[in-house]
Amino acid sequence: MRASDGDRDRVAAALREHYAQGRLTTEEFDERLEQLYTSKTYGELARLTSDLPDVDLRSLPEPVSRQPERSGKAKSGKGSGDLKEAWQAWAVVGAVNWGIWFFVGLVSGLDFAYPWPLWVMGPWGMVLLVITMFSGSGRRRDP
């Protein structure tokens, strides 16, 4: 019977566990992994673990999913949370700088000088904008 990628992943997990417990040397582990990913049937997979204790291919745990799960709500991953925090920091720093600029303008007799907070917000905002555009977090996600 033909084996699937999930079956190979379960056997790889079992081999990693046996390697971690010291039942396999590094060379044996590497050699078995090479054979594992060229195996096509359950029989070939079973031969890779036949000399190891308590290995039943059907009872091995499911491998960890390669793709992150997405739910309809805001479970979009750590990267987008970091991006949101970066935009929040940009807004707070910008507000503080504009507040200082406005206060200095009021104290100096309504002499609002050159708007220097633009030099703080501009480059930082442009970098954040480019990162946001290329990170894909601005894309609409299907529920």
Tab-separated table of N, CA, C and O in Angstrom, residues 41-120:
chain	number	residue	atom	x	y	z
A	41	THR	N	6.052	2.948	-0.077
A	41	THR	CA	5.042	2.061	0.498
A	41	THR	C	5.204	1.960	2.012
A	41	THR	O	6.256	2.294	2.566
A	42	TYR	N	4.127	1.436	2.649
A	42	TYR	CA	4.183	1.201	4.092
A	42	TYR	C	5.275	0.190	4.443
A	42	TYR	O	5.919	0.298	5.477
A	43	GLY	N	5.478	-0.789	3.591
A	43	GLY	CA	6.507	-1.801	3.841
A	43	GLY	C	7.894	-1.186	3.918
A	43	GLY	O	8.694	-1.550	4.784
A	44	GLU	N	8.189	-0.258	2.994
A	44	GLU	CA	9.491	0.405	3.028
A	44	GLU	C	9.640	1.249	4.296
A	44	GLU	O	10.711	1.312	4.898
A	45	LEU	N	8.552	1.883	4.710
A	45	LEU	CA	8.593	2.675	5.945
A	45	LEU	C	8.772	1.776	7.161
A	45	LEU	O	9.518	2.109	8.084
A	46	ALA	N	8.099	0.629	7.159
A	46	ALA	CA	8.188	-0.290	8.298
A	46	ALA	C	9.609	-0.837	8.454
A	46	ALA	O	10.077	-1.030	9.575
A	47	ARG	N	10.308	-1.064	7.346
A	47	ARG	CA	11.683	-1.565	7.422
A	47	ARG	C	12.611	-0.559	8.109
A	47	ARG	O	13.572	-0.941	8.759
A	48	LEU	N	12.311	0.732	7.974
A	48	LEU	CA	13.166	1.756	8.590
A	48	LEU	C	13.084	1.753	10.108
A	48	LEU	O	13.996	2.209	10.789
A	49	THR	N	11.990	1.226	10.619
A	49	THR	CA	11.792	1.238	12.075
A	49	THR	C	11.658	-0.168	12.656
A	49	THR	O	11.318	-0.311	13.830
A	50	SER	N	11.928	-1.195	11.855
A	50	SER	CA	11.691	-2.573	12.311
A	50	SER	C	12.587	-2.977	13.476
A	50	SER	O	12.185	-3.805	14.292
A	51	ASP	N	13.770	-2.413	13.598
A	51	ASP	CA	14.664	-2.787	14.696
A	51	ASP	C	14.527	-1.867	15.912
A	51	ASP	O	15.281	-1.978	16.869
A	52	LEU	N	13.542	-0.982	15.885
A	52	LEU	CA	13.318	-0.049	16.990
A	52	LEU	C	12.085	-0.482	17.782
A	52	LEU	O	11.126	-0.985	17.211
A	53	PRO	N	12.078	-0.288	19.082
A	53	PRO	CA	10.954	-0.771	19.894
A	53	PRO	C	9.683	0.056	19.707
A	53	PRO	O	9.718	1.257	19.460
A	54	ASP	N	8.551	-0.643	19.856
A	54	ASP	CA	7.223	-0.027	19.923
A	54	ASP	C	6.932	0.989	18.832
A	54	ASP	O	6.500	2.103	19.111
A	55	VAL	N	7.155	0.632	17.595
A	55	VAL	CA	6.837	1.550	16.516
A	55	VAL	C	5.704	0.951	15.690
A	55	VAL	O	5.865	-0.070	15.049
A	56	ASP	N	4.550	1.558	15.778
A	56	ASP	CA	3.399	1.177	14.961
A	56	ASP	C	3.049	2.399	14.117
A	56	ASP	O	2.693	3.444	14.643
A	57	LEU	N	3.157	2.287	12.814
A	57	LEU	CA	2.978	3.443	11.943
A	57	LEU	C	1.616	4.096	12.090
A	57	LEU	O	1.479	5.302	11.966
A	58	ARG	N	0.593	3.307	12.362
A	58	ARG	CA	-0.745	3.882	12.461
A	58	ARG	C	-1.006	4.572	13.805
A	58	ARG	O	-1.913	5.362	13.928
A	59	SER	N	-0.206	4.264	14.824
A	59	SER	CA	-0.435	4.868	16.139
A	59	SER	C	0.491	6.047	16.422
A	59	SER	O	0.402	6.643	17.490
A	60	LEU	N	1.371	6.365	15.487
A	60	LEU	CA	2.253	7.512	15.694
A	60	LEU	C	1.451	8.802	15.648
A	60	LEU	O	0.449	8.895	14.942
A	61	PRO	N	1.865	9.812	16.389
A	61	PRO	CA	1.112	11.075	16.402
A	61	PRO	C	1.168	11.760	15.046
A	61	PRO	O	2.106	11.584	14.274
A	62	GLU	N	0.136	12.564	14.792
A	62	GLU	CA	0.093	13.343	13.556
A	62	GLU	C	1.216	14.376	13.574
A	62	GLU	O	1.500	14.962	14.618
A	63	PRO	N	1.858	14.621	12.441
A	63	PRO	CA	2.906	15.644	12.404
A	63	PRO	C	2.297	17.033	12.558
A	63	PRO	O	1.125	17.248	12.266
A	64	VAL	N	3.135	17.949	12.997
A	64	VAL	CA	2.690	19.334	13.136
A	64	VAL	C	2.422	19.884	11.751
A	64	VAL	O	3.190	19.666	10.814
A	65	SER	N	1.327	20.604	11.613
A	65	SER	CA	0.939	21.168	10.328
A	65	SER	C	2.011	22.128	9.828
A	65	SER	O	2.549	22.918	10.583
A	66	ARG	N	2.283	22.078	8.542
A	66	ARG	CA	3.281	22.963	7.954
A	66	ARG	C	2.744	24.363	7.720
A	66	ARG	O	3.487	25.301	7.610
A	67	GLN	N	1.424	24.495	7.611
A	67	GLN	CA	0.829	25.795	7.344
A	67	GLN	C	0.103	26.268	8.586
A	67	GLN	O	-0.601	25.491	9.227
A	68	PRO	N	0.263	27.543	8.930
A	68	PRO	CA	-0.413	28.048	10.125
A	68	PRO	C	-1.921	28.053	9.926
A	68	PRO	O	-2.414	28.262	8.821
A	69	GLU	N	-2.629	27.800	11.044
A	69	GLU	CA	-4.081	27.831	10.980
A	69	GLU	C	-4.556	29.260	10.951
A	69	GLU	O	-3.983	30.137	11.572
A	70	ARG	N	-5.649	29.479	10.222
A	70	ARG	CA	-6.237	30.815	10.172
A	70	ARG	C	-7.683	30.704	10.579
A	70	ARG	O	-8.408	29.858	10.080
A	71	SER	N	-8.084	31.561	11.459
A	71	SER	CA	-9.500	31.609	11.790
A	71	SER	C	-10.049	32.904	11.237
A	71	SER	O	-9.320	33.786	10.818
A	72	GLY	N	-11.350	33.052	11.262
A	72	GLY	CA	-11.993	34.244	10.722
A	72	GLY	C	-11.629	35.505	11.483
A	72	GLY	O	-11.674	36.592	10.956
A	73	LYS	N	-11.271	35.360	12.747
A	73	LYS	CA	-10.961	36.529	13.547
A	73	LYS	C	-9.505	36.925	13.373
A	73	LYS	O	-8.825	36.462	12.480
A	74	ALA	N	-8.990	37.765	14.234
A	74	ALA	CA	-7.656	38.336	14.080
A	74	ALA	C	-6.581	37.392	14.554
A	74	ALA	O	-5.783	37.716	15.408
A	75	LYS	N	-6.491	36.208	13.986
A	75	LYS	CA	-5.440	35.275	14.328
A	75	LYS	C	-4.483	35.242	13.148
A	75	LYS	O	-4.364	34.259	12.455
A	76	SER	N	-3.811	36.355	12.913
A	76	SER	CA	-3.030	36.492	11.694
A	76	SER	C	-1.545	36.290	11.920
A	76	SER	O	-0.751	36.511	11.038
A	77	GLY	N	-1.121	35.912	13.096
A	77	GLY	CA	0.274	35.607	13.317
A	77	GLY	C	1.010	36.705	14.031
A	77	GLY	O	0.552	37.820	14.187
A	78	LYS	N	2.202	36.330	14.485
A	78	LYS	CA	2.985	37.247	15.282
A	78	LYS	C	3.485	38.430	14.472
A	78	LYS	O	3.549	39.534	14.951
A	79	GLY	N	3.850	38.219	13.225
A	79	GLY	CA	4.397	39.292	12.404
A	79	GLY	C	3.466	40.477	12.267
A	79	GLY	O	3.878	41.620	12.341
A	80	SER	N	2.187	40.215	12.049
A	80	SER	CA	1.254	41.329	11.889
A	80	SER	C	1.034	42.052	13.203
A	80	SER	O	0.777	43.247	13.219
A	81	GLY	N	1.138	41.343	14.337
A	81	GLY	CA	1.037	41.992	15.640
A	81	GLY	C	2.205	42.928	15.860
A	81	GLY	O	2.046	44.030	16.393
A	82	ASP	N	3.397	42.491	15.452
A	82	ASP	CA	4.576	43.342	15.565
A	82	ASP	C	4.425	44.573	14.688
A	82	ASP	O	4.814	45.670	15.075
A	83	LEU	N	3.854	44.396	13.519
A	83	LEU	CA	3.654	45.505	12.601
A	83	LEU	C	2.661	46.507	13.173
A	83	LEU	O	2.862	47.722	13.088
A	84	LYS	N	1.618	46.003	13.780
A	84	LYS	CA	0.631	46.881	14.403
A	84	LYS	C	1.278	47.690	15.538
A	84	LYS	O	1.033	48.889	15.675
A	85	GLU	N	2.105	47.013	16.333
A	85	GLU	CA	2.797	47.705	17.423
A	85	GLU	C	3.759	48.763	16.881
A	85	GLU	O	3.919	49.827	17.477
A	86	ALA	N	4.399	48.491	15.767
A	86	ALA	CA	5.312	49.463	15.164
A	86	ALA	C	4.543	50.708	14.710
A	86	ALA	O	4.999	51.838	14.907
A	87	TRP	N	3.370	50.505	14.093
A	87	TRP	CA	2.554	51.643	13.676
A	87	TRP	C	2.057	52.429	14.893
A	87	TRP	O	1.986	53.661	14.862
A	88	GLN	N	1.707	51.738	15.963
A	88	GLN	CA	1.260	52.423	17.171
A	88	GLN	C	2.396	53.263	17.758
A	88	GLN	O	2.183	54.401	18.190
A	89	ALA	N	3.599	52.713	17.793
A	89	ALA	CA	4.749	53.463	18.306
A	89	ALA	C	5.004	54.690	17.439
A	89	ALA	O	5.287	55.784	17.957
A	90	TRP	N	4.902	54.533	16.118
A	90	TRP	CA	5.089	55.656	15.202
A	90	TRP	C	4.076	56.760	15.495
A	90	TRP	O	4.425	57.948	15.537
A	91	ALA	N	2.832	56.377	15.717
A	91	ALA	CA	1.781	57.366	15.984
A	91	ALA	C	2.005	58.079	17.318
A	91	ALA	O	1.851	59.302	17.411
A	92	VAL	N	2.407	57.338	18.333
A	92	VAL	CA	2.640	57.950	19.650
A	92	VAL	C	3.820	58.916	19.588
A	92	VAL	O	3.740	60.046	20.077
A	93	VAL	N	4.917	58.474	18.982
A	93	VAL	CA	6.098	59.348	18.875
A	93	VAL	C	5.758	60.579	18.040
A	93	VAL	O	6.154	61.702	18.377
A	94	GLY	N	5.008	60.378	16.966
A	94	GLY	CA	4.599	61.516	16.151
A	94	GLY	C	3.734	62.495	16.933
A	94	GLY	O	3.926	63.716	16.859
A	95	ALA	N	2.792	61.977	17.706
A	95	ALA	CA	1.925	62.851	18.504
A	95	ALA	C	2.722	63.631	19.546
A	95	ALA	O	2.495	64.826	19.761
A	96	VAL	N	3.673	62.980	20.182
A	96	VAL	CA	4.514	63.666	21.173
A	96	VAL	C	5.327	64.771	20.499
A	96	VAL	O	5.409	65.901	21.000
A	97	ASN	N	5.920	64.469	19.353
A	97	ASN	CA	6.721	65.469	18.641
A	97	ASN	C	5.870	66.653	18.183
A	97	ASN	O	6.283	67.807	18.293
A	98	TRP	N	4.674	66.370	17.650
A	98	TRP	CA	3.793	67.465	17.238
A	98	TRP	C	3.336	68.272	18.448
A	98	TRP	O	3.197	69.499	18.363
A	99	GLY	N	3.138	67.606	19.579
A	99	GLY	CA	2.785	68.325	20.803
A	99	GLY	C	3.886	69.268	21.245
A	99	GLY	O	3.629	70.417	21.641
A	100	ILE	N	5.123	68.805	21.201
A	100	ILE	CA	6.267	69.648	21.556
A	100	ILE	C	6.373	70.828	20.591
A	100	ILE	O	6.575	71.972	20.997
A	101	TRP	N	6.246	70.553	19.304
A	101	TRP	CA	6.326	71.607	18.289
A	101	TRP	C	5.250	72.668	18.532
A	101	TRP	O	5.516	73.869	18.481
A	102	PHE	N	4.023	72.214	18.812
A	102	PHE	CA	2.920	73.144	19.058
A	102	PHE	C	3.160	73.960	20.329
A	102	PHE	O	2.960	75.180	20.350
A	103	PHE	N	3.616	73.310	21.401
A	103	PHE	CA	3.882	74.003	22.659
A	103	PHE	C	4.977	75.064	22.478
A	103	PHE	O	4.856	76.194	22.949
A	104	VAL	N	6.056	74.698	21.788
A	104	VAL	CA	7.140	75.660	21.544
A	104	VAL	C	6.621	76.830	20.711
A	104	VAL	O	6.977	77.991	20.949
A	105	GLY	N	5.763	76.535	19.744
A	105	GLY	CA	5.178	77.605	18.933
A	105	GLY	C	4.320	78.548	19.757
A	105	GLY	O	4.363	79.769	19.563
A	106	LEU	N	3.544	78.002	20.692
A	106	LEU	CA	2.709	78.841	21.549
A	106	LEU	C	3.555	79.690	22.499
A	106	LEU	O	3.295	80.883	22.692
A	107	VAL	N	4.559	79.084	23.090
A	107	VAL	CA	5.415	79.788	24.058
A	107	VAL	C	6.214	80.893	23.377
A	107	VAL	O	6.472	81.943	23.965
A	108	SER	N	6.580	80.711	22.137
A	108	SER	CA	7.391	81.708	21.445
A	108	SER	C	6.537	82.779	20.770
A	108	SER	O	7.006	83.449	19.844
A	109	GLY	N	5.310	82.951	21.210
A	109	GLY	CA	4.472	84.020	20.688
A	109	GLY	C	3.830	83.677	19.362
A	109	GLY	O	3.807	84.503	18.445
A	110	LEU	N	3.289	82.487	19.239
A	110	LEU	CA	2.632	81.995	18.027
A	110	LEU	C	3.544	82.026	16.808
A	110	LEU	O	3.109	82.265	15.686
A	111	ASP	N	4.801	81.798	17.067
A	111	ASP	CA	5.781	81.705	15.986
A	111	ASP	C	6.032	80.220	15.714
A	111	ASP	O	6.947	79.620	16.254
A	112	PHE	N	5.166	79.630	14.878
A	112	PHE	CA	5.305	78.211	14.579
A	112	PHE	C	6.375	78.048	13.509
A	112	PHE	O	6.170	78.338	12.340
A	113	ALA	N	7.529	77.599	13.961
A	113	ALA	CA	8.698	77.470	13.095
A	113	ALA	C	8.515	76.296	12.131
A	113	ALA	O	7.456	75.682	12.042
A	114	TYR	N	9.567	76.017	11.481
A	114	TYR	CA	9.624	74.914	10.530
A	114	TYR	C	9.056	73.642	11.158
A	114	TYR	O	9.416	73.283	12.274
A	115	PRO	N	8.207	72.906	10.461
A	115	PRO	CA	7.575	71.707	11.046
A	115	PRO	C	8.543	70.514	11.106
A	115	PRO	O	8.418	69.545	10.352
A	116	TRP	N	9.488	70.580	12.030
A	116	TRP	CA	10.504	69.535	12.158
A	116	TRP	C	9.968	68.151	12.488
A	116	TRP	O	10.635	67.151	12.184
A	117	PRO	N	8.781	67.991	13.113
A	117	PRO	CA	8.314	66.616	13.353
A	117	PRO	C	8.138	65.790	12.079
A	117	PRO	O	8.143	64.554	12.133
A	118	LEU	N	8.035	66.473	10.937
A	118	LEU	CA	7.943	65.721	9.682
A	118	LEU	C	9.214	64.899	9.428
A	118	LEU	O	9.151	63.826	8.820
A	119	TRP	N	10.367	65.403	9.897
A	119	TRP	CA	11.623	64.675	9.722
A	119	TRP	C	11.682	63.435	10.610
A	119	TRP	O	12.410	62.490	10.317
A	120	VAL	N	10.921	63.437	11.676
A	120	VAL	CA	10.853	62.250	12.533
A	120	VAL	C	9.847	61.256	11.944
A	120	VAL	O	10.133	60.067	11.812
